[in-house]
XYZ file of C-alpha atoms in Angstrom:
783
model
C 0.000 0.000 0.000
C 2.819 2.422 0.871
C 4.490 1.597 -2.428
C 1.312 2.482 -4.317
C 1.002 5.787 -2.487
C 4.598 6.671 -3.288
C 4.065 5.820 -6.944
C 0.890 7.971 -7.050
C 2.720 10.863 -5.412
C 5.556 10.607 -7.939
C 3.024 10.613 -10.761
C 1.410 13.777 -9.358
C 4.829 15.454 -9.102
C 5.658 14.627 -12.708
C 2.278 15.927 -13.901
C 2.701 19.108 -11.883
C 6.170 19.653 -13.396
C 4.772 19.323 -16.928
C 1.975 21.753 -16.142
C 4.397 24.332 -14.748
C 6.773 23.937 -17.679
C 3.888 24.406 -20.084
C 2.919 27.695 -18.450
C -0.615 26.558 -17.590
C -2.588 28.562 -15.080
C -4.807 25.676 -13.909
C -3.638 22.390 -12.476
C -5.410 19.498 -14.221
C -5.564 17.432 -11.031
C -8.478 17.895 -8.612
C -7.692 17.606 -4.924
C -10.364 15.799 -2.929
C -10.857 16.160 0.810
C -13.579 15.142 3.217
C -14.846 16.266 6.585
C -17.682 15.292 8.870
C -20.325 17.889 9.509
C -20.508 19.756 12.811
C -16.758 19.448 13.417
C -15.164 22.134 15.543
C -13.730 25.283 13.981
C -10.019 24.905 13.374
C -10.208 21.149 12.691
C -7.477 19.918 10.369
C -8.587 18.901 6.858
C -5.419 18.441 4.818
C -2.041 19.948 3.989
C -1.852 21.560 0.524
C 1.938 21.573 0.530
C 1.973 17.795 0.250
C -0.506 17.936 -2.625
C 1.228 20.638 -4.639
C 4.776 19.495 -3.765
C 5.932 22.971 -2.771
C 7.339 24.752 0.255
C 5.778 26.789 3.031
C 7.634 29.926 1.877
C 5.770 29.833 -1.452
C 2.411 30.199 0.306
C 3.151 33.651 1.699
C 5.286 34.759 -1.230
C 2.569 33.863 -3.749
C -0.328 35.064 -1.566
C -2.127 31.707 -1.579
C -5.800 31.692 -0.591
C -8.918 29.509 -0.802
C -11.953 30.558 -2.894
C -15.244 28.624 -2.814
C -17.742 28.820 -5.653
C -20.279 30.601 -3.438
C -17.506 32.941 -2.070
C -18.043 31.853 1.563
C -15.013 31.207 3.774
C -15.690 27.628 4.816
C -11.986 26.787 5.035
C -8.921 28.762 6.034
C -5.420 28.222 4.634
C -2.680 28.650 7.231
C 0.220 30.419 5.563
C 2.740 29.164 8.160
C 2.006 25.458 7.815
C -0.022 24.987 4.624
C -2.811 23.281 6.620
C -6.423 23.574 5.492
C -8.580 23.974 8.596
C -12.261 24.582 9.195
C -13.169 28.270 9.340
C -16.745 27.590 10.475
C -18.915 24.667 11.504
C -20.494 22.959 8.501
C -24.095 21.792 8.520
C -24.593 19.329 5.694
C -28.373 19.689 5.812
C -28.152 23.475 5.481
C -25.617 23.297 2.653
C -26.949 20.426 0.557
C -30.365 19.537 1.969
C -31.100 16.022 0.661
C -28.546 16.126 -2.150
C -25.950 13.375 -1.945
C -23.070 13.368 -1.989
C -22.638 16.854 -0.477
C -19.570 18.304 -2.244
C -18.316 21.885 -2.068
C -16.090 22.950 -4.920
C -13.289 25.429 -4.339
C -9.999 26.623 -5.784
C -6.621 27.331 -4.237
C -5.306 30.521 -5.885
C -1.617 31.407 -6.103
C -0.229 34.680 -7.435
C 3.158 35.574 -8.863
C 2.736 33.657 -11.064
C -1.035 33.236 -11.247
C -2.058 29.564 -10.771
C -5.231 27.701 -9.755
C -5.644 24.288 -8.111
C -9.100 22.732 -8.197
C -10.340 20.965 -5.094
C -13.475 19.321 -3.670
C -14.626 19.043 -0.085
C -16.941 16.137 0.709
C -19.102 16.803 3.759
C -19.951 13.529 5.514
C -23.269 13.198 7.214
C -23.571 12.376 10.924
C -26.672 11.138 12.674
C -27.721 14.404 14.281
C -31.462 14.418 13.385
C -34.323 12.262 14.659
C -36.960 10.927 12.226
C -40.252 12.794 12.503
C -43.706 12.126 11.129
C -45.421 15.141 9.723
C -48.651 13.995 11.388
C -48.370 12.767 14.937
C -51.913 11.327 14.719
C -52.955 9.324 11.678
C -56.627 8.565 11.158
C -57.196 5.485 9.041
C -60.687 4.401 8.051
C -60.893 0.809 6.879
C -64.008 -0.984 5.681
C -64.820 -4.188 7.342
C -65.122 -5.857 3.988
C -61.503 -5.161 3.152
C -59.867 -8.379 2.126
C -56.706 -9.552 3.857
C -53.536 -8.452 2.103
C -54.874 -5.004 1.366
C -52.278 -2.359 2.045
C -52.666 1.187 3.222
C -49.936 3.613 2.402
C -48.667 5.635 5.338
C -46.892 8.953 5.232
C -43.145 8.515 5.460
C -41.186 9.988 8.292
C -38.869 12.922 7.546
C -35.195 12.694 8.487
C -32.807 15.505 7.483
C -29.916 13.052 7.547
C -29.074 11.064 4.447
C -27.701 7.640 3.620
C -27.556 5.210 6.495
C -28.383 8.026 8.889
C -31.718 8.509 7.145
C -34.871 6.506 7.761
C -34.090 2.839 7.195
C -37.068 0.913 8.517
C -40.518 1.158 10.141
C -42.182 -0.940 12.831
C -45.712 -1.131 14.138
C -46.850 -2.098 17.567
C -47.767 -5.807 17.832
C -51.390 -6.523 16.854
C -53.305 -9.403 15.224
C -54.700 -7.358 12.350
C -51.863 -5.588 10.626
C -48.249 -5.820 9.666
C -45.912 -3.426 7.829
C -44.363 -3.572 4.396
C -41.483 -1.217 3.607
C -41.683 0.327 0.129
C -39.446 2.779 -1.823
C -40.739 5.709 -3.784
C -39.487 6.886 -7.174
C -37.161 9.267 -5.334
C -35.715 6.427 -3.252
C -37.568 7.335 -0.057
C -38.748 4.465 2.139
C -42.331 4.585 3.319
C -44.481 2.109 5.229
C -47.606 0.335 4.102
C -50.044 -1.069 6.613
C -51.166 -4.510 5.386
C -54.304 -6.292 6.715
C -53.593 -9.769 7.937
C -57.202 -10.737 8.598
C -60.643 -9.343 7.981
C -61.871 -6.699 10.328
C -65.050 -7.037 12.347
C -66.553 -3.665 13.069
C -69.099 -5.185 15.495
C -66.346 -6.905 17.462
C -63.739 -4.092 17.402
C -64.785 -0.820 15.748
C -61.496 0.988 16.406
C -57.826 -0.109 16.546
C -54.953 2.030 17.937
C -51.472 1.308 16.593
C -48.060 2.913 17.140
C -45.957 3.450 14.013
C -42.197 3.792 14.660
C -39.560 5.048 12.170
C -35.909 4.034 12.767
C -32.767 5.466 11.097
C -29.483 3.601 10.551
C -27.278 5.684 12.792
C -25.204 4.443 15.628
C -26.936 4.568 17.998
C -30.157 4.685 15.943
C -32.774 7.423 16.437
C -36.511 6.870 16.199
C -39.786 8.770 15.853
C -43.366 7.629 16.387
C -46.868 8.420 15.208
C -50.222 7.190 16.502
C -52.458 5.344 14.014
C -56.162 5.328 14.745
C -57.925 2.716 12.612
C -61.677 3.238 12.320
C -63.528 0.269 10.878
C -66.210 1.346 8.380
C -68.947 -0.225 6.636
C -68.070 -2.106 3.486
C -66.927 -0.163 0.470
C -65.850 -2.307 -2.381
C -64.660 0.304 -4.959
C -61.580 2.426 -4.587
C -61.211 5.833 -6.287
C -59.302 5.981 -9.586
C -57.499 9.030 -11.068
C -57.796 10.013 -14.699
C -54.028 9.613 -15.214
C -51.509 7.739 -13.147
C -48.912 10.497 -13.750
C -49.523 14.215 -14.270
C -46.755 16.402 -15.731
C -46.852 20.172 -15.607
C -44.348 23.012 -16.241
C -44.481 26.107 -14.059
C -42.382 29.282 -14.566
C -40.408 30.137 -11.481
C -41.805 33.672 -11.426
C -45.401 32.473 -11.036
C -47.186 34.451 -8.325
C -48.320 32.941 -5.059
C -51.787 31.421 -5.355
C -51.368 30.450 -8.999
C -53.293 27.334 -10.077
C -50.818 24.631 -10.942
C -53.136 21.797 -11.994
C -56.520 20.252 -11.203
C -56.654 16.525 -10.549
C -59.755 14.411 -10.682
C -60.669 10.854 -9.569
C -63.855 8.782 -9.793
C -65.458 6.177 -7.472
C -68.162 3.755 -8.654
C -69.629 3.569 -5.194
C -72.532 5.730 -4.232
C -73.397 7.751 -1.226
C -70.777 8.407 1.319
C -68.607 5.695 -0.173
C -68.489 7.659 -3.388
C -67.607 11.034 -1.860
C -63.918 11.710 -2.565
C -61.407 13.724 -0.624
C -58.052 14.756 -2.230
C -54.868 15.012 -0.287
C -51.075 14.706 -0.554
C -49.505 11.390 0.282
C -46.071 10.921 1.927
C -44.750 14.178 0.519
C -41.521 15.928 1.418
C -41.219 19.031 3.505
C -40.451 21.145 0.424
C -43.634 19.996 -1.329
C -45.769 20.615 1.741
C -44.507 24.205 2.121
C -44.693 24.959 -1.605
C -48.032 23.495 -2.745
C -51.531 23.012 -1.363
C -54.436 20.936 -2.647
C -58.125 21.635 -2.264
C -59.716 18.487 -0.732
C -62.972 18.800 -2.693
C -62.064 20.300 -6.072
C -58.601 18.754 -6.450
C -57.081 22.147 -7.424
C -53.402 22.442 -6.568
C -52.185 26.009 -5.864
C -48.804 27.594 -5.241
C -48.109 28.599 -1.639
C -44.667 30.203 -2.056
C -42.477 31.560 -4.850
C -40.618 28.931 -6.843
C -36.864 29.215 -7.316
C -35.318 27.258 -10.153
C -31.842 27.841 -8.726
C -32.799 25.919 -5.550
C -35.177 23.169 -6.777
C -35.722 22.338 -10.446
C -38.551 19.809 -10.106
C -41.081 18.470 -7.593
C -42.675 15.024 -7.365
C -46.045 15.167 -5.632
C -47.845 12.021 -4.548
C -51.611 12.550 -4.300
C -54.439 10.349 -3.218
C -58.207 10.399 -3.467
C -60.002 8.824 -0.505
C -63.687 7.992 -0.716
C -66.148 7.971 2.121
C -65.471 4.335 2.738
C -61.753 4.917 3.257
C -60.572 3.507 -0.040
C -57.971 5.549 -1.873
C -56.590 5.972 -5.316
C -53.086 7.217 -6.005
C -51.407 9.346 -8.646
C -48.191 11.308 -9.118
C -47.724 14.898 -10.248
C -44.322 15.866 -11.630
C -43.871 19.662 -11.557
C -41.001 20.980 -13.727
C -39.871 24.458 -12.716
C -39.062 26.558 -15.801
C -36.086 28.885 -15.407
C -36.676 32.624 -15.816
C -33.896 35.174 -16.180
C -34.432 36.666 -12.743
C -30.868 36.685 -11.426
C -28.377 39.311 -12.546
C -24.754 38.233 -12.922
C -22.542 38.509 -9.847
C -18.917 39.572 -9.625
C -16.466 38.810 -6.826
C -13.166 40.702 -6.740
C -10.357 38.410 -5.628
C -7.341 40.676 -6.079
C -7.088 44.384 -6.908
C -4.078 46.641 -7.423
C -5.229 50.259 -7.518
C -1.815 51.940 -7.940
C 0.166 51.222 -11.121
C 3.637 52.778 -11.816
C 3.741 54.482 -15.191
C 6.856 52.500 -16.169
C 5.267 49.124 -15.409
C 5.675 46.344 -17.942
C 2.831 45.379 -20.304
C 0.233 42.837 -19.117
C 0.700 43.762 -15.499
C -2.146 42.223 -13.455
C -4.471 44.923 -12.137
C -7.322 42.748 -10.844
C -8.411 39.115 -10.581
C -12.141 38.442 -10.270
C -14.762 35.781 -10.911
C -18.329 35.992 -12.204
C -21.374 33.764 -11.922
C -25.087 33.686 -12.764
C -27.500 31.531 -10.786
C -29.747 31.040 -13.823
C -29.282 28.214 -16.323
C -29.064 27.864 -20.086
C -28.787 31.137 -21.980
C -29.949 32.884 -18.826
C -26.744 31.757 -17.123
C -24.310 32.400 -19.966
C -22.414 35.663 -19.515
C -20.311 38.152 -21.467
C -17.675 40.194 -19.612
C -16.350 43.476 -21.063
C -14.796 46.861 -20.263
C -14.877 50.226 -22.074
C -13.116 50.641 -25.378
C -10.131 52.953 -25.968
C -8.537 52.132 -22.631
C -5.064 50.580 -22.253
C -6.429 47.531 -20.433
C -7.393 44.007 -21.465
C -9.676 41.343 -19.996
C -8.318 37.814 -20.159
C -10.335 34.709 -19.198
C -8.297 32.338 -17.089
C -10.051 29.433 -15.409
C -13.715 28.590 -15.212
C -15.382 31.995 -14.655
C -12.220 33.766 -13.513
C -10.868 36.773 -15.385
C -7.722 38.887 -15.071
C -7.575 42.579 -15.875
C -4.127 43.488 -17.260
C -2.470 46.544 -18.819
C -2.146 46.529 -22.599
C 1.005 48.693 -22.704
C 3.012 50.938 -20.332
C 0.986 53.848 -18.958
C 1.958 57.534 -19.052
C 0.904 59.576 -16.023
C 1.557 62.850 -17.855
C -1.067 61.910 -20.445
C -3.585 60.506 -17.970
C -3.123 60.018 -14.261
C -6.316 58.110 -13.417
C -8.536 55.565 -15.155
C -12.093 54.759 -14.148
C -12.890 51.294 -15.459
C -16.341 49.782 -15.518
C -16.486 45.995 -15.714
C -19.811 45.004 -17.282
C -21.180 41.444 -17.045
C -24.237 40.751 -19.231
C -26.126 37.468 -19.448
C -27.783 36.155 -22.626
C -31.244 35.748 -21.177
C -34.458 37.543 -22.126
C -34.558 40.261 -21.003
C -30.805 40.619 -20.623
C -29.579 41.478 -17.164
C -26.250 43.085 -16.443
C -24.068 43.990 -13.480
C -21.376 46.645 -13.409
C -18.379 47.073 -11.128
C -16.279 50.237 -11.069
C -12.508 50.194 -10.549
C -10.289 53.250 -10.199
C -6.691 52.756 -11.319
C -4.262 55.502 -10.314
C -1.018 55.845 -12.284
C 1.880 56.642 -9.961
C 4.545 59.059 -11.150
C 8.073 58.187 -12.283
C 10.693 60.871 -12.862
C 10.761 60.723 -16.665
C 10.387 64.422 -17.536
C 13.108 67.032 -17.203
C 12.204 70.586 -16.130
C 11.368 72.910 -19.035
C 11.979 76.657 -18.997
C 9.231 78.942 -20.248
C 11.820 80.537 -22.559
C 15.081 79.277 -24.003
C 16.663 82.684 -23.300
C 15.781 85.654 -21.121
C 16.805 89.311 -21.592
C 16.795 91.441 -18.438
C 17.160 95.239 -18.475
C 18.829 96.846 -15.441
C 19.554 100.518 -14.975
C 23.021 101.263 -13.716
C 23.688 102.461 -10.171
C 21.028 100.083 -8.924
C 20.740 99.315 -5.232
C 22.359 96.032 -4.070
C 20.057 92.973 -3.714
C 17.665 94.456 -6.300
C 15.483 91.907 -8.034
C 16.259 92.283 -11.728
C 13.938 89.553 -13.032
C 13.109 85.891 -12.735
C 13.167 82.648 -14.676
C 10.519 79.976 -14.513
C 10.607 76.277 -15.314
C 7.885 73.644 -15.099
C 8.016 69.868 -14.705
C 5.255 67.604 -15.989
C 5.926 65.117 -13.212
C 4.323 65.369 -9.768
C 5.353 65.333 -6.124
C 9.061 65.446 -5.428
C 9.714 64.657 -9.079
C 8.269 68.080 -9.920
C 9.992 70.087 -7.161
C 12.457 72.349 -8.967
C 15.545 74.085 -7.625
C 17.325 76.813 -9.584
C 21.052 77.490 -9.738
C 23.635 79.572 -11.570
C 25.775 77.486 -13.875
C 29.531 78.141 -14.104
C 30.356 80.668 -16.825
C 32.867 79.958 -19.572
C 34.247 83.512 -19.364
C 37.068 83.625 -16.775
C 36.930 87.435 -16.680
C 33.276 87.620 -15.662
C 32.883 87.587 -11.834
C 29.369 86.106 -11.995
C 29.234 85.135 -8.305
C 29.711 88.782 -7.292
C 27.268 90.178 -9.834
C 24.028 88.177 -9.513
C 22.400 85.506 -7.350
C 19.329 83.340 -7.808
C 16.606 82.173 -5.429
C 16.797 78.371 -5.547
C 13.070 78.004 -4.893
C 11.372 80.472 -7.245
C 14.061 81.458 -9.782
C 14.174 85.183 -8.876
C 17.421 86.891 -9.940
C 19.052 89.595 -7.828
C 21.897 92.022 -8.530
C 24.424 91.714 -5.713
C 26.052 95.129 -6.303
C 25.547 98.318 -8.209
C 26.259 97.966 -11.914
C 28.200 100.559 -13.922
C 27.238 100.982 -17.557
C 30.560 102.618 -18.340
C 32.389 99.528 -16.997
C 29.977 96.746 -18.110
C 27.247 97.177 -20.706
C 25.961 93.577 -20.810
C 26.836 90.062 -19.742
C 25.435 86.541 -20.213
C 25.215 83.435 -18.090
C 23.246 80.178 -17.862
C 20.789 79.126 -15.151
C 19.887 75.511 -14.408
C 16.648 73.926 -13.193
C 16.935 70.534 -11.439
C 14.091 68.382 -10.094
C 14.174 66.254 -6.946
C 13.464 62.908 -8.601
C 15.681 59.854 -8.646
C 17.652 60.103 -10.790
C 17.526 63.880 -11.018
C 16.815 65.569 -14.363
C 17.791 69.108 -15.301
C 17.753 71.717 -18.077
C 19.253 75.150 -18.599
C 18.427 78.529 -20.146
C 20.474 81.556 -21.237
C 20.067 84.842 -19.346
C 21.381 88.089 -20.880
C 21.558 91.133 -18.588
C 21.661 94.487 -20.388
C 22.773 97.479 -18.280
C 20.916 100.693 -19.136
C 22.826 103.943 -19.034
C 22.057 106.563 -16.398
C 23.166 110.187 -16.609
C 25.792 109.960 -13.910
C 28.776 111.537 -15.701
C 29.221 115.266 -16.211
C 30.812 116.498 -19.415
C 34.595 116.618 -19.285
C 36.411 119.393 -21.143
C 39.474 118.166 -22.982
C 40.426 121.497 -24.455
C 41.251 123.938 -23.159
C 42.636 122.281 -20.042
C 41.365 123.950 -16.905
C 43.974 122.695 -14.499
C 46.949 124.092 -16.392
C 49.411 126.286 -14.483
C 48.881 129.171 -16.927
C 45.549 130.143 -18.444
C 45.002 129.449 -22.119
C 44.947 132.610 -24.196
C 43.657 132.696 -27.744
C 45.060 135.380 -30.112
C 42.740 136.998 -32.606
C 43.950 139.542 -35.139
C 41.953 142.673 -35.244
C 41.684 142.321 -38.973
C 39.692 139.099 -38.605
C 36.492 138.846 -40.580
C 33.078 138.102 -39.133
C 32.830 134.360 -38.360
C 36.552 134.041 -37.793
C 37.223 130.791 -35.873
C 38.859 131.708 -32.620
C 39.052 128.228 -31.033
C 37.001 125.133 -30.342
C 35.940 123.795 -26.968
C 36.455 120.044 -26.992
C 34.499 117.964 -24.394
C 33.464 114.346 -23.883
C 30.828 112.577 -21.751
C 31.306 109.096 -20.216
C 27.587 108.274 -20.686
C 25.959 107.070 -23.881
C 22.923 107.858 -25.958
C 21.191 111.110 -25.338
C 23.031 111.375 -22.017
C 26.173 112.000 -24.088
C 24.677 114.522 -26.487
C 26.535 117.762 -25.677
C 25.512 121.326 -26.374
C 27.537 124.510 -25.935
C 26.524 128.043 -25.051
C 28.264 131.261 -24.116
C 27.558 131.841 -20.472
C 29.576 135.017 -19.804
C 31.635 137.344 -21.969
C 33.430 140.677 -21.606
C 31.632 141.823 -24.743
C 28.649 139.527 -25.297
C 28.101 140.699 -28.849
C 31.647 140.165 -30.085
C 31.937 136.372 -29.901
C 29.565 133.458 -30.399
C 29.631 129.716 -29.702
C 28.276 127.117 -32.093
C 25.844 125.053 -29.999
C 26.595 121.672 -31.603
C 30.363 121.609 -31.975
C 31.719 124.183 -29.492
C 33.430 126.397 -32.069
C 34.061 129.918 -30.818
C 34.047 132.519 -33.592
C 33.679 136.266 -34.001
C 30.142 137.518 -34.296
C 31.079 140.775 -36.071
C 34.040 142.728 -37.404
C 36.555 143.912 -34.875
C 37.302 147.583 -34.379
C 39.953 149.628 -32.665
C 37.463 150.437 -29.961
C 37.143 146.862 -28.828
C 39.080 146.011 -25.693
C 42.261 144.024 -26.177
C 41.486 141.380 -23.525
C 38.314 139.348 -23.353
C 37.202 136.668 -20.942
C 34.666 134.089 -22.191
C 32.892 131.455 -20.041
C 31.490 128.575 -22.162
C 28.927 126.170 -20.660
C 28.984 122.538 -21.840
C 25.724 120.660 -21.020
C 24.571 117.103 -21.805
C 21.054 116.016 -22.764
C 20.419 113.729 -19.777
C 17.641 113.904 -17.216
C 18.474 115.817 -15.156
C 21.136 117.449 -17.372
C 24.717 117.755 -16.098
C 27.110 120.496 -17.173
C 30.652 121.850 -16.991
C 32.083 125.239 -17.804
C 35.373 126.402 -19.258
C 36.986 129.864 -19.254
C 38.626 131.192 -22.407
C 40.976 134.204 -22.572
C 41.021 136.006 -25.906
C 43.625 138.625 -26.793
C 43.031 140.944 -29.733
C 46.315 141.690 -31.542
C 47.369 143.518 -34.645
C 48.502 141.091 -37.351
C 51.055 138.313 -36.492
C 51.410 136.410 -39.699
C 55.113 137.299 -40.045
C 57.825 134.994 -38.655
C 58.127 137.290 -35.677
C 56.562 140.482 -34.474
C 59.051 143.364 -34.740
C 59.081 145.842 -31.942
C 58.648 149.459 -33.108
C 61.455 151.757 -32.023
C 59.613 154.983 -31.843
C 56.492 153.893 -30.106
C 56.839 152.597 -26.529
C 53.237 151.147 -26.582
C 54.158 149.128 -29.670
C 57.307 147.764 -27.981
C 55.245 146.923 -24.973
C 52.733 145.149 -27.230
C 55.506 143.125 -28.908
C 56.836 141.981 -25.514
C 53.351 140.950 -24.543
C 53.085 138.967 -27.767
C 56.241 137.043 -26.979
C 54.898 136.184 -23.551
C 51.625 135.043 -25.004
C 53.357 132.792 -27.540
C 55.470 131.206 -24.837
C 52.429 130.699 -22.640
C 50.448 129.216 -25.517
C 53.250 126.739 -26.309
C 53.455 125.696 -22.680
C 49.712 125.246 -22.401
C 49.581 123.241 -25.622
C 52.309 120.903 -24.400
C 50.557 120.400 -21.074
C 47.293 119.863 -22.917
C 48.706 117.134 -25.124
C 50.383 115.404 -22.175
C 47.199 115.550 -20.098
C 45.099 114.132 -22.936
C 47.571 111.298 -23.389
C 47.553 110.433 -19.680
C 43.758 110.633 -19.574
C 43.279 108.271 -22.521
C 45.826 105.739 -21.176
C 44.115 105.677 -17.770
C 40.700 105.240 -19.377
C 41.916 102.394 -21.535
C 43.456 100.574 -18.583
C 40.266 100.894 -16.566
C 38.027 99.666 -19.367
C 40.210 96.684 -20.242
C 39.934 95.461 -16.637
C 36.219 96.135 -16.218
C 34.547 93.649 -18.611
C 35.006 91.929 -21.924
C 31.747 93.316 -23.286
C 31.509 96.785 -24.773
C 35.134 97.962 -24.258
C 36.687 100.589 -26.387
C 39.558 99.666 -28.701
C 42.497 102.052 -28.709
C 45.496 101.951 -31.013
C 48.812 101.702 -29.240
C 51.299 104.552 -29.588
C 51.033 108.225 -29.071
C 47.800 109.992 -28.284
C 45.580 109.843 -31.352
C 44.894 113.042 -33.106
C 41.183 112.352 -33.401
C 38.965 111.239 -30.497
C 35.763 109.502 -31.378
C 32.686 108.934 -29.244
C 31.801 105.264 -29.684
C 28.134 106.108 -29.651
C 28.698 108.490 -32.568
C 26.781 111.108 -30.648
C 29.573 113.090 -28.940
C 31.057 116.256 -30.190
C 34.395 114.687 -31.064
C 32.819 113.074 -34.085
C 32.566 116.407 -35.874
C 34.521 116.678 -39.077
C 36.959 119.281 -37.821
C 40.640 119.006 -37.144
C 42.973 121.584 -35.726
C 46.708 121.864 -35.632
C 48.947 124.066 -33.460
C 52.461 124.741 -34.668
C 55.225 126.471 -32.711
C 58.195 127.155 -34.942
C 61.668 127.857 -33.679
C 63.163 130.941 -35.183
C 65.389 133.954 -34.404
C 64.298 136.602 -32.008
C 60.614 135.858 -31.847
C 58.396 132.808 -32.184
C 55.762 132.488 -34.820
C 52.345 131.095 -33.661
C 50.215 129.525 -36.329
C 46.515 129.873 -35.533
C 44.184 126.963 -35.311
C 42.822 126.144 -38.709
C 39.780 124.141 -39.585
C 40.610 121.245 -41.881
C 37.499 119.865 -43.565
C 38.937 116.447 -44.286
C 37.371 113.111 -43.542
C 36.393 112.863 -39.880
C 38.565 109.785 -39.547
C 41.780 111.835 -39.807
C 43.991 112.750 -36.858
C 45.212 115.926 -35.295
C 48.796 116.676 -36.314
C 51.383 115.966 -33.722
C 53.203 118.851 -32.103
C 56.519 119.458 -33.767
């Protein structure tokens, strides 16, 4: 015997291995277990590990559980041991009524991977019910002319137990008139018949009392009794006869209470009281008694309660017609219950995963569920479906089990939540359907980098700003959610080693606001560029960058600076004008520059003060000082002019310069001879010599100062920033100064040259001359 068991176990292991290798979801073998009813909760049934040839660790890892067809937890699977134990006391009579054998079907479900094992639980009956007669007092009327051997059918006793524990035999109390015969009905029920052993004598004994006992086959046996009262009647030699020995009728299960099922009829050839018939049920079951009723006179059979095809599909009703003499006729009514589509489909969710990562693999299991319909035929056939245009699929697995899986990877940024409706429709008439709603939430994965609202930003900042001034902001968005969408901003290292970015700007890491750390100077730095980065907090982190260009706007913070004539010279600059000069004679030109740009560097000139206001004039756009009229001998020899240089800023800034003009009589000769006879003329010649010497000194100082000024400016600008610097040619001070904005006064197309010639007794001073060459020329160097 042990050898056979080992061989059977090896065969099961081999079959299980082939099933697993083939990728099947359902084990072909059916496990069979048994248990006696009324056993205590927690009683051991079997160990599934031995049947499936697995380990205890697989039970918890694969989330094993037991599922019965009616979804009730009759058994419990212990994850630690693999034992199947009773989860509740089982009552065979409540579960199966009279059906034998009483088998409950269930499945053992394993996940990861999904696998089913079919199993059956046989519930064994115990003798826990006593036989009972439906009538405790039986009245039996028997004619005295009844011949010996006549039998009288008695109602059978009812025992909820089945098999040997059901009613097995009947006995009657000892008497000389009757004995019992045990008969079996079409359904296999045993019922007693009372058989007359000898003729009755009403005059000798009009009434006989008997005790009928029903015994079951349990150990120890149980018994029930009923009292039989036999009344001896006058002779009646004809028994009633029904029209048909068997009646068949079909009744829809939705028939209302009180509906007429059928009318039976019997006849009796006797007359009088012996011919009066009474209809009644004979040895019927409890279900028949509570479902149907018969009218004793008319023979109409009516419905007492609602029929249910899903519980009982047919009824067998034994009827009898008893005449006034106590004779009876028998017939059978077979009632077939017709199924009606009155049960909607049912759904039971076994496993549900409501949160799906967006990077999950295709065909990921979202839910496992089963469906059923209590109806039969087309009424019990079902169609399961979900909405179209959703990335999910329904796959039938085993029996009425389905799995809901993903069709392809989900994208939370496209859709973060799916509301699925599982619809189960039967094929009955009318069709009934059941719906079940499932919400699937797609969890986020960091698969989107931050995106700036612009690829580049241009920020305008006016110079001389206050430190920590917000100059603008950048903004980036992330399509992810949660920490994957939390963005921090940063300044990226610049590629320009000369740009001190860390000391110029800073950024708020939370909101991307940009701040200027110090005051900016347009004259030192007109614009600069840098990159900002946006990084999320996902794992791994993703980032992007954008270009930020900061343009510094000019402010009128520089006053005009006079290049010529120099105001800090040791000797004042004196311009010589011959008295023979014509109207409009160019005396000199005031040369000035402005460190600002744009309209802040547009310069205008005006004569602020003069010894003789009507003698000289200043050209407003280029600073040229010229005579306004012809000179005369009456005009004073010395004149002092104050010229105002003003820019076009808001508010405007200005500077002034003082010019000294000396009116002389002609000096175009190589030297000015001193007259011998006139002391005033000699004095005038001496003064001329002094003026020439002073003018030469001033011119030299002027050129040196301009050279120093330009060199200093170039050094400062080359150190300030790489953007917007002026380019200066190496060598001596250029003869022509240009305003880079092309708006200053040095861009005028005038050039002047000063020449001091060495000669004998006196020096010859060559006046400034306007040279209308191309404005790109240079001022002649001093010889």
